[in-house]
Coordinates of C-alpha atoms in Angstrom, one line a residue:
M1 CA -1.6 21.9 -2.1
T2 CA 1.4 24.0 -1.4
V3 CA 4.3 22.6 0.6
H4 CA 7.1 24.9 1.7
V5 CA 10.4 23.2 1.1
G6 CA 12.8 23.8 3.9
A7 CA 11.6 25.1 7.2
R8 CA 14.9 26.8 8.2
P9 CA 16.1 30.1 6.8
T10 CA 18.1 29.8 3.6
L11 CA 21.5 31.3 3.2
T12 CA 21.5 33.8 0.3
G13 CA 24.5 34.8 -1.8
H14 CA 24.7 38.2 0.0
D15 CA 24.6 36.4 3.4
A16 CA 27.5 34.4 2.3
G17 CA 29.5 37.5 1.7
L18 CA 29.2 37.4 -2.1
E19 CA 28.7 40.8 -3.7
G20 CA 27.7 42.0 -7.0
F21 CA 27.1 39.6 -9.9
I22 CA 28.0 36.3 -8.1
G23 CA 25.8 37.2 -5.1
D24 CA 22.9 38.0 -7.5
Y25 CA 23.5 34.8 -9.4
V26 CA 23.4 32.7 -6.2
N27 CA 20.2 34.4 -5.0
A28 CA 18.5 33.9 -8.4
Y29 CA 19.6 30.2 -8.5
M30 CA 18.2 29.6 -4.9
A31 CA 14.9 31.4 -5.8
A32 CA 14.5 29.3 -8.9
T33 CA 15.3 26.1 -7.1
R34 CA 12.7 26.9 -4.4
A35 CA 10.1 27.8 -7.2
A36 CA 10.7 24.7 -9.1
A37 CA 10.3 22.5 -6.0
T38 CA 7.1 24.3 -5.0
I39 CA 5.7 23.9 -8.6
A40 CA 6.6 20.2 -8.6
I41 CA 4.9 19.7 -5.3
M42 CA 1.8 21.7 -6.2
S43 CA 1.0 19.5 -9.2
T44 CA -1.9 17.3 -8.3
T45 CA -2.2 15.4 -11.6
S46 CA -0.2 12.3 -11.9
P47 CA 1.1 11.6 -15.3
Y48 CA 0.4 7.9 -14.6
K49 CA -3.3 8.4 -14.2
S50 CA -5.6 8.1 -17.3
Q51 CA -8.2 10.8 -17.9
G52 CA -11.2 8.4 -17.1
G53 CA -13.7 6.2 -18.8
L54 CA -12.6 2.9 -20.4
G55 CA -9.0 3.8 -20.3
R56 CA -9.1 4.2 -16.5
L57 CA -10.9 0.9 -16.1
R58 CA -8.4 -0.9 -18.4
N59 CA -5.5 0.6 -16.5
A60 CA -7.1 -0.3 -13.1
L61 CA -7.6 -4.0 -14.4
K62 CA -4.0 -4.1 -15.7
F63 CA -2.4 -2.8 -12.5
S64 CA -4.6 -5.0 -10.3
L65 CA -3.6 -8.1 -12.3
Q66 CA 0.1 -7.0 -11.9
G67 CA -0.4 -6.8 -8.2
F68 CA -1.9 -10.3 -8.0
K69 CA 1.1 -11.6 -10.1
A70 CA 3.6 -9.8 -7.8
A71 CA 1.9 -11.1 -4.7
F72 CA 2.0 -14.7 -6.1
Q73 CA 5.6 -14.4 -7.3
H74 CA 7.2 -12.7 -4.3
E75 CA 5.1 -13.6 -1.3
A76 CA 5.1 -17.1 0.1
A77 CA 2.4 -16.4 2.7
F78 CA 0.1 -15.2 -0.2
R79 CA 0.7 -18.4 -2.0
Q80 CA -0.1 -20.4 1.0
E81 CA -3.2 -18.5 1.7
L82 CA -4.3 -18.8 -1.8
L83 CA -3.9 -22.5 -1.6
L84 CA -6.1 -22.5 1.5
A85 CA -8.6 -20.4 -0.5
V86 CA -8.7 -23.0 -3.3
V87 CA -9.5 -25.7 -0.7
L88 CA -11.9 -23.8 1.5
T89 CA -14.0 -22.1 -1.1
P90 CA -15.6 -25.3 -2.3
A91 CA -15.8 -26.5 1.3
A92 CA -17.9 -23.3 2.1
F93 CA -20.6 -24.5 -0.2
W94 CA -20.8 -27.8 1.7
V95 CA -20.4 -26.4 5.2
G96 CA -22.6 -23.3 4.9
R97 CA -26.4 -23.7 5.4
G98 CA -27.9 -21.1 3.0
A99 CA -26.5 -18.3 1.0
M100 CA -25.6 -16.0 3.9
Q101 CA -23.4 -18.5 5.6
I102 CA -21.7 -19.5 2.3
L103 CA -21.2 -15.8 1.6
L104 CA -19.8 -15.2 5.1
L105 CA -17.3 -18.1 4.8
I106 CA -16.1 -17.1 1.4
S107 CA -15.8 -13.5 2.6
T108 CA -13.5 -14.5 5.4
I109 CA -11.2 -16.2 2.8
V110 CA -11.2 -13.1 0.6
F111 CA -10.6 -10.8 3.6
V112 CA -7.5 -12.8 4.6
L113 CA -6.1 -12.4 1.0
I114 CA -6.9 -8.7 1.0
V115 CA -5.1 -8.1 4.3
E116 CA -2.1 -10.2 3.1
I117 CA -1.9 -8.1 -0.1
L118 CA -2.0 -4.8 1.9
N119 CA 0.7 -6.2 4.3
S120 CA 2.9 -7.2 1.4
A121 CA 2.5 -3.8 -0.2
L122 CA 3.5 -2.1 3.2
E123 CA 6.5 -4.3 3.5
A124 CA 7.6 -3.6 -0.1
L125 CA 7.2 0.1 0.5
A126 CA 9.1 -0.1 3.7
D127 CA 11.9 -2.2 2.1
S128 CA 12.2 0.4 -0.8
I129 CA 12.9 3.1 1.8
T130 CA 15.6 1.2 3.6
I131 CA 16.8 -2.3 4.0
E132 CA 18.7 -1.3 7.2
H133 CA 17.0 -1.9 10.6
H134 CA 14.9 1.1 11.5
A135 CA 12.6 1.1 14.5
L136 CA 9.7 2.7 12.7
V137 CA 10.1 0.5 9.6
G138 CA 10.1 -2.5 12.0
R139 CA 7.0 -1.3 13.7
A140 CA 5.1 -0.8 10.4
K141 CA 6.0 -4.3 9.4
D142 CA 4.9 -5.7 12.8
L143 CA 1.6 -3.8 12.6
G144 CA 1.0 -5.3 9.1
S145 CA 1.8 -8.7 10.4
A146 CA -0.6 -8.3 13.3
A147 CA -3.4 -7.3 10.9
V148 CA -2.8 -10.6 9.0
M149 CA -2.9 -12.5 12.2
L150 CA -6.2 -10.9 13.2
S151 CA -7.8 -11.6 9.9
L152 CA -6.8 -15.2 10.2
L153 CA -8.1 -15.4 13.8
L154 CA -11.4 -13.8 12.7
G155 CA -11.7 -16.1 9.8
G156 CA -10.9 -19.2 11.9
A157 CA -13.5 -18.1 14.5
I158 CA -16.2 -17.7 11.9
W159 CA -15.4 -21.0 10.3
A160 CA -15.4 -22.7 13.7
T161 CA -18.8 -21.2 14.5
V162 CA -20.4 -22.2 11.2
L163 CA -18.9 -25.7 11.5
Y164 CA -20.3 -26.0 15.1
L165 CA -23.7 -24.9 13.9
R166 CA -23.7 -27.3 11.0
F167 CA -22.6 -30.4 12.9
H168 CA -23.9 -29.8 16.4

């Protein structure tokens, strides 16, 4: 992947009225800077990725556990939904009739947790860009919140349907 840095024309040393050695020096510096930026962007291998095999799996597990820990430590909504999951998971075995209903009920719980983690990641990334009010950052956060709400509504509808079928 090649990305061209700077879409507008770049001022060279000669354009700036610098002649001789200084103009050549500025031109060389500008060319080297553009080349270094292009090389850095062209790199597709992250130094943080392992080569594969068991090392990759070990790193994936380690980073996933760090993600769970961060969600639990920093996100009150995740803690509340996790508490709800602890209560509802055993209830799914009592409410559900058969393996498919039990799996469906537990899947809704896990789905809500997944969406909450993704929303938290989006918010953390947005906050790392700017903590000042920005319309697009606000929109991104609102969209993440809407996704969480939809997952909760879907989960509630599925639970209500299974409860209705169980006790009707």
